[in-house]
Tab-separated table of C-alpha atoms in Angstrom:
chain	number	residue	atom	x	y	z
M	1	UNK	CA	17.789	12.592	17.068
M	2	UNK	CA	15.254	15.380	17.123
M	3	UNK	CA	11.732	14.566	16.029
M	4	UNK	CA	9.937	15.910	13.011
M	5	UNK	CA	8.173	19.092	13.603
M	6	UNK	CA	4.367	18.395	13.802
M	7	UNK	CA	2.319	20.750	11.293
M	8	UNK	CA	-1.304	21.374	10.867
M	9	UNK	CA	-1.161	18.895	7.870
M	10	UNK	CA	0.578	16.101	9.825
M	11	UNK	CA	-1.812	16.396	12.522
M	12	UNK	CA	-4.400	13.677	12.199
M	13	UNK	CA	-8.049	14.694	12.616
M	14	UNK	CA	-8.928	11.181	14.340
M	15	UNK	CA	-6.789	8.944	16.842
M	16	UNK	CA	-4.187	11.837	17.552
M	17	UNK	CA	-2.747	9.483	20.198
M	18	UNK	CA	-1.583	7.199	17.417
M	19	UNK	CA	0.481	9.842	15.729
M	20	UNK	CA	4.393	9.537	16.093
M	21	UNK	CA	7.057	12.180	14.937
M	22	UNK	CA	10.165	10.483	16.130
M	23	UNK	CA	12.556	9.702	13.429
M	24	UNK	CA	13.371	6.278	14.599
M	25	UNK	CA	10.017	5.181	14.117
M	26	UNK	CA	9.310	7.006	10.655
M	27	UNK	CA	12.707	5.652	9.274
M	28	UNK	CA	11.801	2.148	10.545
M	29	UNK	CA	8.613	2.055	8.650
M	30	UNK	CA	10.025	3.571	5.590
M	31	UNK	CA	13.055	1.118	5.466
M	32	UNK	CA	10.703	-1.880	6.189
M	33	UNK	CA	7.973	-1.259	3.618
M	34	UNK	CA	9.025	-2.536	0.053
M	35	UNK	CA	6.718	-0.021	-1.791
M	36	UNK	CA	5.282	3.354	-1.213
M	37	UNK	CA	2.212	4.968	-2.782
M	38	UNK	CA	2.955	8.622	-4.364
M	39	UNK	CA	0.273	10.958	-4.776
M	40	UNK	CA	0.388	13.913	-7.119
M	41	UNK	CA	-1.824	16.022	-9.195
M	42	UNK	CA	-1.834	15.707	-13.059
M	43	UNK	CA	-3.951	17.834	-15.155
M	44	UNK	CA	-6.162	18.838	-12.234
M	45	UNK	CA	-6.766	15.123	-11.085
M	46	UNK	CA	-5.083	13.450	-8.322
M	47	UNK	CA	-3.278	10.316	-9.122
M	48	UNK	CA	-1.964	7.497	-6.679
M	49	UNK	CA	0.708	5.225	-8.034
M	50	UNK	CA	2.860	2.433	-6.235
M	51	UNK	CA	6.499	2.644	-6.780
M	52	UNK	CA	9.837	1.645	-5.162
M	53	UNK	CA	11.643	3.969	-2.818
M	54	UNK	CA	14.651	4.253	-0.507
M	55	UNK	CA	15.762	6.520	2.226
M	56	UNK	CA	19.213	7.896	2.582
M	57	UNK	CA	19.334	9.903	5.772
M	58	UNK	CA	16.552	12.554	5.511
M	59	UNK	CA	16.088	12.079	1.790
M	60	UNK	CA	13.289	9.801	0.311
M	61	UNK	CA	14.160	8.864	-3.161
M	62	UNK	CA	11.270	7.548	-5.313
M	63	UNK	CA	12.009	5.390	-8.500
M	64	UNK	CA	10.475	5.921	-11.833
M	65	UNK	CA	11.015	5.884	-15.561
M	66	UNK	CA	11.509	9.156	-17.556
M	67	UNK	CA	8.262	8.178	-19.466
M	68	UNK	CA	6.209	7.721	-16.125
M	69	UNK	CA	3.334	10.243	-14.967
M	70	UNK	CA	5.216	11.829	-12.189
M	71	UNK	CA	8.362	12.161	-13.991
M	72	UNK	CA	6.779	13.862	-16.983
M	73	UNK	CA	4.823	16.269	-14.628
M	74	UNK	CA	7.879	17.147	-12.545
M	75	UNK	CA	9.659	18.100	-15.599
M	76	UNK	CA	7.275	21.085	-16.065
M	77	UNK	CA	7.669	22.149	-12.220
M	78	UNK	CA	10.440	24.407	-11.579
M	79	UNK	CA	9.627	24.443	-7.897
M	80	UNK	CA	9.260	20.598	-7.693
M	81	UNK	CA	6.331	18.388	-7.682
M	82	UNK	CA	4.081	18.481	-4.872
M	83	UNK	CA	3.585	14.981	-3.507
M	84	UNK	CA	2.225	13.050	-0.606
M	85	UNK	CA	4.010	9.743	-0.201
M	86	UNK	CA	2.310	7.264	1.942
M	87	UNK	CA	3.808	3.921	3.239
M	88	UNK	CA	1.409	1.246	5.121
M	89	UNK	CA	2.699	-1.940	6.900
M	90	UNK	CA	-0.326	-4.234	8.172
M	91	UNK	CA	0.916	-6.103	11.171
M	92	UNK	CA	-2.401	-7.864	11.883
M	93	UNK	CA	-6.090	-8.161	11.900
M	94	UNK	CA	-8.073	-6.995	14.876
M	95	UNK	CA	-11.268	-8.594	15.779
M	96	UNK	CA	-13.563	-7.152	18.188
M	97	UNK	CA	-16.977	-8.302	19.650
M	98	UNK	CA	-18.724	-5.222	17.929
M	99	UNK	CA	-18.576	-5.040	14.075
M	100	UNK	CA	-17.452	-1.180	14.217
M	101	UNK	CA	-14.542	-1.874	16.680
M	102	UNK	CA	-12.825	-4.170	14.100
M	103	UNK	CA	-9.482	-2.658	13.177
M	104	UNK	CA	-5.817	-3.342	11.946
M	105	UNK	CA	-2.692	-3.431	13.525
M	106	UNK	CA	-0.591	-0.930	11.304
M	107	UNK	CA	2.318	1.306	11.032
M	108	UNK	CA	2.113	3.971	8.474
M	109	UNK	CA	3.994	7.032	7.406
M	110	UNK	CA	2.717	10.138	5.475
M	111	UNK	CA	5.561	12.439	3.981
M	112	UNK	CA	4.412	15.799	2.201
M	113	UNK	CA	6.510	18.166	0.221
M	114	UNK	CA	7.725	19.224	-3.159
M	115	UNK	CA	9.789	16.551	-4.728
M	116	UNK	CA	12.679	17.482	-6.939
M	117	UNK	CA	14.042	15.569	-10.020
M	118	UNK	CA	17.531	14.396	-9.257
M	119	UNK	CA	19.794	15.663	-11.999
M	120	UNK	CA	23.388	15.387	-10.281
M	121	UNK	CA	24.816	12.275	-11.927
M	122	UNK	CA	26.500	11.066	-8.588
M	123	UNK	CA	23.378	11.607	-6.584
M	124	UNK	CA	21.463	9.708	-9.054
M	125	UNK	CA	23.750	6.751	-8.922
M	126	UNK	CA	23.671	6.694	-5.161
M	127	UNK	CA	19.859	6.883	-5.057
M	128	UNK	CA	19.464	4.236	-7.580
M	129	UNK	CA	21.838	1.861	-5.547
M	130	UNK	CA	19.952	2.766	-2.477
M	131	UNK	CA	16.574	1.555	-4.084
M	132	UNK	CA	18.293	-1.630	-5.329
M	133	UNK	CA	19.634	-2.089	-1.818
M	134	UNK	CA	16.155	-1.327	-0.236
M	135	UNK	CA	14.760	-4.246	-2.189
M	136	UNK	CA	17.659	-6.563	-1.229
M	137	UNK	CA	20.339	-5.414	1.102
M	138	UNK	CA	23.769	-5.379	-0.420
M	139	UNK	CA	22.272	-6.255	-4.055
M	140	UNK	CA	23.623	-3.172	-5.612
M	141	UNK	CA	27.377	-4.258	-5.061
M	142	UNK	CA	26.214	-7.784	-6.330
M	143	UNK	CA	24.773	-6.981	-9.760
M	144	UNK	CA	25.840	-5.232	-12.891
M	145	UNK	CA	25.709	-1.399	-12.246
M	146	UNK	CA	23.691	0.821	-14.564
M	147	UNK	CA	24.939	1.939	-17.943
M	148	UNK	CA	24.562	5.448	-19.599
M	149	UNK	CA	21.529	4.176	-21.618
M	150	UNK	CA	19.751	2.790	-18.467
M	151	UNK	CA	20.676	5.913	-16.386
M	152	UNK	CA	19.007	7.937	-19.171
M	153	UNK	CA	15.832	6.090	-19.058
M	154	UNK	CA	15.307	5.923	-15.390
M	155	UNK	CA	14.309	9.034	-13.183
M	156	UNK	CA	14.473	9.574	-9.619
M	157	UNK	CA	12.588	12.072	-7.445
M	158	UNK	CA	13.992	13.220	-4.166
M	159	UNK	CA	11.743	14.338	-1.103
M	160	UNK	CA	13.363	15.850	1.707
M	161	UNK	CA	11.661	14.360	4.954
M	162	UNK	CA	10.440	17.512	6.717
M	163	UNK	CA	6.824	17.259	6.807
M	164	UNK	CA	6.449	13.895	8.025
M	165	UNK	CA	4.372	11.770	10.465
M	166	UNK	CA	3.933	8.244	11.436
M	167	UNK	CA	0.840	6.625	12.650
M	168	UNK	CA	0.878	3.601	14.594
M	169	UNK	CA	-1.856	1.210	16.067
M	170	UNK	CA	-0.621	-1.869	18.081
M	171	UNK	CA	-2.614	-4.092	20.683
M	172	UNK	CA	-5.731	-5.869	20.743
M	173	UNK	CA	-9.337	-4.998	20.353
M	174	UNK	CA	-10.860	-2.216	22.404
M	175	UNK	CA	-14.656	-3.324	23.044
M	176	UNK	CA	-17.113	-1.636	24.845
M	177	UNK	CA	-17.710	-2.875	28.513
M	178	UNK	CA	-21.201	-4.045	27.709
M	179	UNK	CA	-19.854	-6.096	24.886
M	180	UNK	CA	-17.294	-8.266	26.711
M	181	UNK	CA	-19.536	-10.955	27.494
M	182	UNK	CA	-20.796	-11.561	24.058
M	183	UNK	CA	-20.094	-15.028	22.655
M	184	UNK	CA	-17.838	-13.791	19.897
M	185	UNK	CA	-14.102	-14.599	19.502
M	186	UNK	CA	-11.872	-11.480	19.956
M	187	UNK	CA	-8.249	-10.913	19.326
M	188	UNK	CA	-5.611	-10.389	16.770
M	189	UNK	CA	-4.634	-12.353	13.709
M	190	UNK	CA	-0.835	-11.555	13.181
M	191	UNK	CA	0.188	-10.735	9.705
M	192	UNK	CA	3.624	-10.922	8.302
M	193	UNK	CA	5.404	-10.757	4.813
M	194	UNK	CA	6.726	-14.273	4.384
M	195	UNK	CA	9.432	-15.067	1.872
M	196	UNK	CA	9.061	-18.436	0.097
M	197	UNK	CA	11.581	-20.603	-1.508
M	198	UNK	CA	13.594	-18.609	-4.016
M	199	UNK	CA	12.699	-19.342	-7.694
M	200	UNK	CA	15.957	-19.211	-9.887
M	201	UNK	CA	15.545	-17.809	-13.230
M	202	UNK	CA	15.258	-20.362	-16.098
M	203	UNK	CA	18.426	-19.292	-17.726
M	204	UNK	CA	20.422	-19.079	-14.473
M	205	UNK	CA	23.828	-20.838	-14.695
M	206	UNK	CA	23.386	-23.616	-11.991
M	207	UNK	CA	26.805	-23.054	-10.547
M	208	UNK	CA	25.972	-19.511	-9.392
M	209	UNK	CA	25.439	-19.924	-5.583
M	210	UNK	CA	22.432	-18.724	-3.922
M	211	UNK	CA	23.399	-15.485	-1.814
M	212	UNK	CA	22.419	-15.234	1.890
M	213	UNK	CA	20.490	-12.034	1.318
M	214	UNK	CA	18.186	-14.258	-0.815
M	215	UNK	CA	17.932	-17.370	1.321
M	216	UNK	CA	17.415	-15.402	4.409
M	217	UNK	CA	15.245	-12.624	2.870
M	218	UNK	CA	12.972	-10.873	5.084
M	219	UNK	CA	11.455	-7.375	5.448
M	220	UNK	CA	11.109	-6.789	8.986
V	1	UNK	CA	-18.505	-10.007	-18.080
V	2	UNK	CA	-17.476	-7.004	-20.151
V	3	UNK	CA	-14.311	-5.274	-19.601
V	4	UNK	CA	-13.917	-1.760	-18.159
V	5	UNK	CA	-13.469	0.778	-20.902
V	6	UNK	CA	-9.728	1.910	-21.232
V	7	UNK	CA	-9.465	5.634	-20.992
V	8	UNK	CA	-6.413	8.087	-21.247
V	9	UNK	CA	-6.171	8.250	-17.713
V	10	UNK	CA	-6.258	4.594	-17.226
V	11	UNK	CA	-3.798	3.844	-20.106
V	12	UNK	CA	-0.293	3.514	-18.390
V	13	UNK	CA	2.363	5.673	-20.024
V	14	UNK	CA	4.973	2.744	-19.403
V	15	UNK	CA	4.592	-1.004	-19.693
V	16	UNK	CA	1.238	-0.944	-21.356
V	17	UNK	CA	1.423	-4.709	-21.845
V	18	UNK	CA	1.109	-5.169	-18.262
V	19	UNK	CA	-2.312	-3.209	-18.093
V	20	UNK	CA	-5.557	-5.427	-17.533
V	21	UNK	CA	-9.094	-4.210	-17.967
V	22	UNK	CA	-11.047	-7.326	-17.307
V	23	UNK	CA	-13.361	-7.256	-14.432
V	24	UNK	CA	-12.370	-10.654	-12.935
V	25	UNK	CA	-8.609	-9.526	-12.629
V	26	UNK	CA	-9.622	-6.182	-11.089
V	27	UNK	CA	-12.289	-7.777	-8.700
V	28	UNK	CA	-9.727	-10.339	-7.512
V	29	UNK	CA	-7.040	-7.638	-6.628
V	30	UNK	CA	-9.417	-5.432	-4.990
V	31	UNK	CA	-10.921	-8.196	-2.837
V	32	UNK	CA	-7.667	-9.881	-1.966
V	33	UNK	CA	-5.988	-6.540	-0.687
V	34	UNK	CA	-6.590	-5.833	2.854
V	35	UNK	CA	-6.034	-2.043	2.457
V	36	UNK	CA	-6.118	0.565	-0.140
V	37	UNK	CA	-4.636	4.048	-0.638
V	38	UNK	CA	-7.096	6.859	-1.135
V	39	UNK	CA	-5.686	10.093	-2.861
V	40	UNK	CA	-7.593	13.471	-2.704
V	41	UNK	CA	-7.236	16.901	-2.786
V	42	UNK	CA	-7.489	18.864	0.447
V	43	UNK	CA	-7.011	22.812	0.450
V	44	UNK	CA	-4.997	22.366	-2.798
V	45	UNK	CA	-2.585	19.796	-1.850
V	46	UNK	CA	-3.009	16.079	-2.468
V	47	UNK	CA	-3.254	13.600	0.499
V	48	UNK	CA	-2.755	9.854	0.407
V	49	UNK	CA	-4.369	7.880	3.260
V	50	UNK	CA	-4.754	4.200	3.777
V	51	UNK	CA	-8.158	2.790	4.667
V	52	UNK	CA	-10.128	-0.268	4.587
V	53	UNK	CA	-12.365	-0.977	1.535
V	54	UNK	CA	-14.842	-3.556	0.274
V	55	UNK	CA	-16.341	-4.030	-2.997
V	56	UNK	CA	-19.919	-5.016	-3.672
V	57	UNK	CA	-20.562	-5.620	-7.322
V	58	UNK	CA	-19.244	-2.551	-9.068
V	59	UNK	CA	-19.314	-0.237	-6.251
V	60	UNK	CA	-15.956	0.191	-4.153
V	61	UNK	CA	-16.727	1.296	-0.428
V	62	UNK	CA	-14.172	3.169	1.578
V	63	UNK	CA	-14.468	3.135	5.259
V	64	UNK	CA	-13.946	6.262	7.329
V	65	UNK	CA	-14.914	8.160	10.334
V	66	UNK	CA	-17.150	11.336	10.157
V	67	UNK	CA	-14.015	13.272	11.460
V	68	UNK	CA	-11.374	12.170	8.922
V	69	UNK	CA	-10.024	14.331	6.259
V	70	UNK	CA	-11.918	12.805	3.161
V	71	UNK	CA	-15.047	12.812	4.932
V	72	UNK	CA	-15.012	16.350	6.067
V	73	UNK	CA	-13.772	17.131	2.412
V	74	UNK	CA	-16.582	15.363	0.675
V	75	UNK	CA	-19.148	17.119	2.915
V	76	UNK	CA	-18.509	20.314	1.051
V	77	UNK	CA	-18.496	18.520	-2.518
V	78	UNK	CA	-21.834	18.395	-3.987
V	79	UNK	CA	-20.634	16.349	-6.894
V	80	UNK	CA	-18.798	13.862	-4.750
V	81	UNK	CA	-15.055	13.879	-3.846
V	82	UNK	CA	-12.708	13.305	-6.854
V	83	UNK	CA	-10.608	10.490	-5.502
V	84	UNK	CA	-8.053	8.097	-6.960
V	85	UNK	CA	-7.902	4.807	-5.007
V	86	UNK	CA	-5.011	2.485	-5.612
V	87	UNK	CA	-4.455	-1.072	-4.200
V	88	UNK	CA	-1.164	-2.937	-4.447
V	89	UNK	CA	-0.342	-6.415	-3.773
V	90	UNK	CA	3.357	-7.497	-3.984
V	91	UNK	CA	3.984	-11.060	-4.960
V	92	UNK	CA	7.535	-11.273	-5.150
V	93	UNK	CA	11.104	-9.639	-5.512
V	94	UNK	CA	12.642	-9.930	-8.839
V	95	UNK	CA	16.402	-9.969	-8.831
V	96	UNK	CA	18.135	-9.453	-12.134
V	97	UNK	CA	21.706	-9.620	-12.980
V	98	UNK	CA	21.659	-5.858	-13.949
V	99	UNK	CA	20.672	-3.564	-11.121
V	100	UNK	CA	18.370	-1.500	-13.385
V	101	UNK	CA	16.360	-4.563	-14.352
V	102	UNK	CA	15.333	-5.330	-10.646
V	103	UNK	CA	11.572	-5.313	-10.281
V	104	UNK	CA	8.690	-6.771	-8.222
V	105	UNK	CA	6.074	-9.242	-9.040
V	106	UNK	CA	2.815	-7.304	-8.248
V	107	UNK	CA	-0.754	-6.675	-9.073
V	108	UNK	CA	-2.273	-3.307	-8.624
V	109	UNK	CA	-5.451	-1.469	-9.251
V	110	UNK	CA	-6.056	2.116	-9.822
V	111	UNK	CA	-9.771	3.449	-9.770
V	112	UNK	CA	-10.713	7.159	-10.305
V	113	UNK	CA	-14.013	9.006	-10.072
V	114	UNK	CA	-16.034	11.169	-7.815
V	115	UNK	CA	-16.965	9.278	-4.682
V	116	UNK	CA	-20.126	9.983	-2.876
V	117	UNK	CA	-21.068	10.118	0.817
V	118	UNK	CA	-23.219	7.020	1.370
V	119	UNK	CA	-26.321	8.468	3.339
V	120	UNK	CA	-29.120	5.943	2.682
V	121	UNK	CA	-29.196	3.964	5.950
V	122	UNK	CA	-29.611	0.536	4.412
V	123	UNK	CA	-26.770	1.093	1.932
V	124	UNK	CA	-24.440	2.265	4.851
V	125	UNK	CA	-25.234	-0.763	6.865
V	126	UNK	CA	-24.685	-3.108	3.866
V	127	UNK	CA	-21.359	-1.377	3.081
V	128	UNK	CA	-20.075	-1.424	6.669
V	129	UNK	CA	-21.009	-5.391	6.809
V	130	UNK	CA	-18.879	-5.748	3.640
V	131	UNK	CA	-15.990	-4.109	4.931
V	132	UNK	CA	-16.146	-6.278	8.117
V	133	UNK	CA	-16.499	-9.314	5.897
V	134	UNK	CA	-13.715	-7.958	3.724
V	135	UNK	CA	-11.281	-8.099	6.664
V	136	UNK	CA	-12.553	-11.396	7.725
V	137	UNK	CA	-15.342	-13.289	5.919
V	138	UNK	CA	-18.454	-13.874	7.557
V	139	UNK	CA	-17.326	-11.852	10.432
V	140	UNK	CA	-20.240	-9.296	10.039
V	141	UNK	CA	-22.690	-12.090	11.197
V	142	UNK	CA	-20.513	-13.216	14.000
V	143	UNK	CA	-20.238	-9.879	15.799
V	144	UNK	CA	-22.317	-7.313	17.473
V	145	UNK	CA	-23.911	-5.258	14.713
V	146	UNK	CA	-23.587	-1.397	14.711
V	147	UNK	CA	-25.839	0.756	16.991
V	148	UNK	CA	-27.065	4.187	16.116
V	149	UNK	CA	-24.333	5.998	17.847
V	150	UNK	CA	-21.588	3.990	16.079
V	151	UNK	CA	-23.330	4.419	12.750
V	152	UNK	CA	-23.343	8.392	13.247
V	153	UNK	CA	-19.619	8.230	13.989
V	154	UNK	CA	-18.732	6.146	10.929
V	155	UNK	CA	-18.737	7.491	7.393
V	156	UNK	CA	-18.691	5.428	4.094
V	157	UNK	CA	-17.674	6.898	0.762
V	158	UNK	CA	-18.811	4.977	-2.537
V	159	UNK	CA	-16.953	4.973	-5.716
V	160	UNK	CA	-18.565	3.422	-8.730
V	161	UNK	CA	-16.107	1.206	-10.690
V	162	UNK	CA	-16.163	2.848	-14.108
V	163	UNK	CA	-12.533	4.401	-14.831
V	164	UNK	CA	-10.668	1.312	-13.548
V	165	UNK	CA	-7.486	-0.463	-14.497
V	166	UNK	CA	-5.310	-3.270	-13.110
V	167	UNK	CA	-1.459	-3.497	-13.842
V	168	UNK	CA	0.119	-7.159	-13.418
V	169	UNK	CA	3.640	-8.073	-13.517
V	170	UNK	CA	4.430	-11.843	-13.192
V	171	UNK	CA	7.490	-13.989	-14.059
V	172	UNK	CA	11.176	-13.817	-13.639
V	173	UNK	CA	13.815	-11.335	-14.321
V	174	UNK	CA	14.375	-10.263	-17.913
V	175	UNK	CA	17.878	-9.651	-18.472
V	176	UNK	CA	19.800	-8.171	-21.448
V	177	UNK	CA	21.489	-11.139	-23.456
V	178	UNK	CA	25.065	-9.627	-22.739
V	179	UNK	CA	24.318	-10.033	-18.893
V	180	UNK	CA	23.106	-13.703	-18.904
V	181	UNK	CA	26.708	-14.955	-18.231
V	182	UNK	CA	27.366	-12.704	-15.314
V	183	UNK	CA	28.062	-14.333	-12.103
V	184	UNK	CA	25.053	-12.900	-10.141
V	185	UNK	CA	22.053	-14.975	-8.888
V	186	UNK	CA	18.906	-14.189	-10.729
V	187	UNK	CA	15.268	-15.167	-9.951
V	188	UNK	CA	12.261	-14.492	-7.737
V	189	UNK	CA	11.758	-14.392	-4.108
V	190	UNK	CA	7.992	-15.095	-3.646
V	191	UNK	CA	6.457	-13.013	-1.122
V	192	UNK	CA	3.023	-13.948	0.696
V	193	UNK	CA	0.977	-12.484	3.470
V	194	UNK	CA	1.271	-14.924	6.338
V	195	UNK	CA	-1.272	-15.385	9.014
V	196	UNK	CA	0.373	-16.203	12.452
V	197	UNK	CA	-1.162	-17.799	15.595
V	198	UNK	CA	-4.254	-15.907	16.587
V	199	UNK	CA	-3.864	-14.000	19.781
V	200	UNK	CA	-6.898	-14.001	21.977
V	201	UNK	CA	-7.783	-10.734	23.674
V	202	UNK	CA	-6.843	-10.481	27.315
V	203	UNK	CA	-10.329	-10.337	28.429
V	204	UNK	CA	-11.680	-13.116	26.211
V	205	UNK	CA	-13.883	-15.817	27.803
V	206	UNK	CA	-11.804	-18.975	27.245
V	207	UNK	CA	-15.017	-20.788	26.530
V	208	UNK	CA	-15.520	-18.990	23.386
V	209	UNK	CA	-14.260	-21.203	20.467
V	210	UNK	CA	-11.916	-20.031	17.827
V	211	UNK	CA	-13.767	-19.610	14.536
V	212	UNK	CA	-12.484	-21.341	11.501
V	213	UNK	CA	-12.286	-17.942	9.622
V	214	UNK	CA	-9.688	-17.097	12.195
V	215	UNK	CA	-7.593	-20.279	12.487
V	216	UNK	CA	-7.768	-20.628	8.559
V	217	UNK	CA	-7.089	-16.978	7.937
V	218	UNK	CA	-5.389	-16.265	4.499
V	219	UNK	CA	-5.776	-13.413	2.046
V	220	UNK	CA	-4.997	-14.982	-1.277
């Protein structure tokens, strides 16, 4: 797979060696992260909202309701809504001997462009199924599909993955040579998203079995 | 403590019953979340970047380098840089019988306003210590303090917590009455941030003890 083309806007001003443009890295981060943060301008002021997303090939779908801010704004934007979608996974806390070398292990993606409102009914159904499957793989086929009323109340934005970059920081602390003998612990505390014991709904029929995608739930 | 004053911009267009304005809720979310997403406008386009933050009273400090985008932009903004800072904690996956009632348990904060560049040396030192302590409590006193060169390369933005809201969704799925008998598992998969076994730096002197804030690390 060809990499994304680096542009001025997707070139970090700092730590350029952490930038990645290969699709495998970008797709992996987008697919693993449960939520994204969507930035857009509304009435001259920027807004950043968390939402659910899903990737199908080179399209990133963003979930919303027809009454939500981005959806109301895109309705008045014939060329689509300019957005910046950012996804961040934190993999660890990096403790260095020096306060200023503290850092995180992380993987992030920034995708920019004009998002369009999905109006084609088939694409909308596909996108919403992808969002549900992004939350729990296989779940869209194991739940009641949307009806017409629900579809009308739900909106989906689509952003073509064109101007996209990832940033990845791995590994332990990088301390100055003069600091190595200081008596401070240094290293990494790994962080993962842990799925606990599933909690059935109060009104769940106890004869309904626990699916493996619930009992074995994991993000990575 | 008085609550934050609700404004048009901090009133959600959807799920208003999930909005919270009390300081205890807002502070708790800001303090627990390891990272935030900062939205700002650069050259007419919005940008959303993840960064580290820390709260001291009613000021939210944002960490950056002097060469990073927001810091370069604020330098040319005498009234401060208009930002939207959003913090999101995901507490669980909510599986409903119907695809469209799938959701997340989450707690988020949105803070808007003009962020100023911190120029007072004492405030900058306090803010940077707070960021380090936000990453690992007590760590700023247990690491080598910043020197003049490091301080010059680091920039801090300060946002007064004035126009702020939280949004909290808890509890299990809310299905339509007609869907309750459908044969699909429904409930919540709780998600937590799990700290794994600390990994010492390759060059760590083995006689340096493991501090309790590392061995007992947790975010919640």
